[in-house]
Short mmCIF file of C-alpha atoms in Angstrom, two decimals:
data_model
loop_
_atom_site.label_atom_id
_atom_site.label_comp_id
_atom_site.label_asym_id
_atom_site.label_seq_id
_atom_site.Cartn_x
_atom_site.Cartn_y
_atom_site.Cartn_z
CA UNK Z 319 0.00 0.00 0.00
CA UNK Z 320 2.82 2.40 0.82
CA UNK Z 321 4.44 1.84 -2.59
CA UNK Z 322 1.30 3.12 -4.30
CA UNK Z 323 1.52 6.46 -2.51
CA UNK Z 324 5.21 6.85 -3.31
CA UNK Z 325 4.50 6.42 -7.02
CA UNK Z 326 1.86 9.16 -6.90
CA UNK Z 327 4.32 11.52 -5.20
CA UNK Z 328 6.99 10.74 -7.81
CA UNK Z 329 4.59 11.63 -10.62
CA UNK Z 330 3.76 14.98 -9.01
CA UNK Z 331 7.46 15.73 -8.67
CA UNK Z 332 8.08 14.72 -12.27
CA UNK Z 333 5.30 17.02 -13.47
CA UNK Z 334 6.76 19.91 -11.51
CA UNK Z 335 10.18 19.32 -13.06
CA UNK Z 336 8.68 19.12 -16.54
CA UNK Z 337 6.82 22.41 -16.08
CA UNK Z 338 9.94 24.07 -14.70
CA UNK Z 339 11.95 22.92 -17.72
CA UNK Z 340 9.23 24.16 -20.06
CA UNK Z 341 9.18 27.59 -18.42
CA UNK Z 342 12.99 27.76 -18.56
CA UNK Z 343 12.97 26.83 -22.26
CA UNK Z 344 10.37 29.50 -23.04
CA UNK Z 345 12.43 32.08 -21.13
CA UNK Z 346 15.59 31.16 -23.07
CA UNK Z 347 13.75 31.43 -26.40
CA UNK Z 348 12.29 34.83 -25.44
CA UNK Z 349 15.67 36.16 -24.34
CA UNK Z 350 17.31 34.90 -27.54
CA UNK Z 351 14.58 36.46 -29.70
CA UNK Z 352 14.86 39.80 -27.93
CA UNK Z 353 18.64 39.73 -28.24
CA UNK Z 354 18.64 38.82 -31.92
CA UNK Z 355 15.72 41.00 -33.00
CA UNK Z 356 16.10 43.83 -30.51
CA UNK Z 357 18.00 46.28 -32.69
CA UNK Z 358 15.90 45.55 -35.76
CA UNK Z 359 12.65 45.96 -33.84
CA UNK Z 360 13.89 49.15 -32.20
CA UNK Z 361 14.78 50.63 -35.59
CA UNK Z 362 11.36 49.72 -37.02
CA UNK Z 363 9.52 51.20 -34.04
CA UNK Z 364 11.56 54.39 -34.34
CA UNK Z 365 10.76 54.63 -38.06
CA UNK Z 366 7.04 54.09 -37.47
CA UNK Z 367 7.03 56.52 -34.56
CA UNK Z 368 8.77 59.13 -36.69
CA UNK Z 369 6.29 58.62 -39.50
CA UNK Z 370 3.34 59.00 -37.16
CA UNK Z 371 4.82 62.11 -35.58
CA UNK Z 372 5.50 63.68 -38.98
CA UNK Z 373 1.90 63.20 -40.16
#
């Protein structure tokens, strides 16, 4: 009977680890995208902002 409860606890721990890894992966992808596209996006926003201000 005790073994059954230990298995349930292990699955909860495994789910927590999987979610933590998923969140970490999403954070790494977001940081990489911001780093790689940051200057390009900043330039485009400045261009659009200048165009709106000039209108």
